[in-house]
């Protein structure tokens, strides 16, 4: 640590912390004409004193000498920023340096003596000044011409209103008592000149360390969250970010909308991006200032004989154990991107309960996250988090939370980019519980995501086969394209083929075998239909061999460009006949996504 003498004549480097004498430290915002270490090392003292930034250094040194101190630390001139090693050490140590200072002088260059602009000072908006406010035990504010405004403790009520920091933490309560979400919320409205610094300036706030990689952009905040996750594995407020709502308004509860008798396009007008579990910046925590950890959470995390594994991160994917339940609508409406903004589609949703929330007197209300099920067993979230009394200690306890835990894999999903020839499953609703899909090599099928993408023309060939089964019945549904054009944009062709698993033998006498049978014999389907353009509805009446099937198709165009058609498909498989009752559940199951 390099310190400047209060007579502004000597710069001394202290190698060991035990050798450092008492010192004052300056907190300020950077402006024009700052005095750098290079200036101090190479310019004459006369030239240094003429620089605009020397004014606050002179004020600081004069005040420190008056307070009986021999040394000061000022970030502009006491760090050699040309040395990456020294800069890294300084940033990782800066919280400790401010904490160990005898006194911190805050210089507010934009606040006159009358305090008119105190609450509007730029100092309260900068990322680095957050730790400079919280770390020192003694903080004294000064105006632009160095008139004393007051101390942190004297002004704590006003500072709390300005910053959103609870007054107790301004008056000496250990910051470690604040949840991760609360501390993140303190930085939500702060800015830094470089994108990476919004992460680096929070290292001391969370008492973590990491290397500095300028140029990595928003990845710095991702790395910060990973370090926080290791340091606070039981603090779920790290995941409690986003827009707080009392209910997830995208939910669909009308059976008519689920089955396609009513449209869903007008149900929800938003465009939810599918996100991972970690936030992109502290701004996402703007509404998280009241969230604390559940006081009884140790019964969940540290259950004797069955401890919960700590969250882990691989790339953009977070794997962790969370309580999951049907605490909201199981089906939600999502809207496609700007190219197909008029189209909404249905997805399956579960609700994860975080072990954090709000304490309202004796009642603790949990934060829940709607999770949208995606292909390959992954989940994604939106920017919305739900907080309401339906999920609180008045209704659930730690035993319930433990009993419904699941291991989740949550990651961000790339936004769907439509291409000519794509098939979008607006709804795939069935009372059969085991959907499977397969396709030729030129087609990418993401059944749970609702997209069938043709990577090459599929003229006259099987594009996709979807299969479902119960104890004794398998049902295959094939999708292909027909027509004279070789561009893969011909009319859709559907085939439905029921298979009695009891009637097939040999290599096909298993569930996988039945699936292979359907794949090899799809052209023999007894029920087939070519769908007409622009829209068509095909219905198969329920019999003893096949449930009722209703398929609707509608052709739309990307950006209204007739050369780029996309087919929107609704598939509903239902039953009413009593002979199906021992084979299937009593109500419909949404299996598409």
Coordinates of C-alpha atoms in Angstrom, one line a residue, residues 431 470-473 502 575 577-586:
X431 CA -53.9 -37.0 -21.8
X470 CA -49.8 -45.9 -22.1
X471 CA -49.6 -49.4 -20.6
X472 CA -51.0 -51.1 -23.7
X473 CA -51.4 -48.5 -26.5
X502 CA -50.1 -56.5 -26.9
X575 CA -60.8 -39.1 -24.9
X577 CA -64.9 -43.4 -23.8
X578 CA -65.0 -45.3 -20.5
X579 CA -62.8 -48.1 -21.7
X580 CA -59.8 -45.7 -21.6
X581 CA -60.3 -45.0 -18.0
X582 CA -57.9 -47.6 -16.6
X583 CA -55.2 -46.5 -19.1
X584 CA -55.0 -42.8 -18.6
X585 CA -55.3 -40.1 -15.9
X586 CA -58.7 -38.5 -15.3

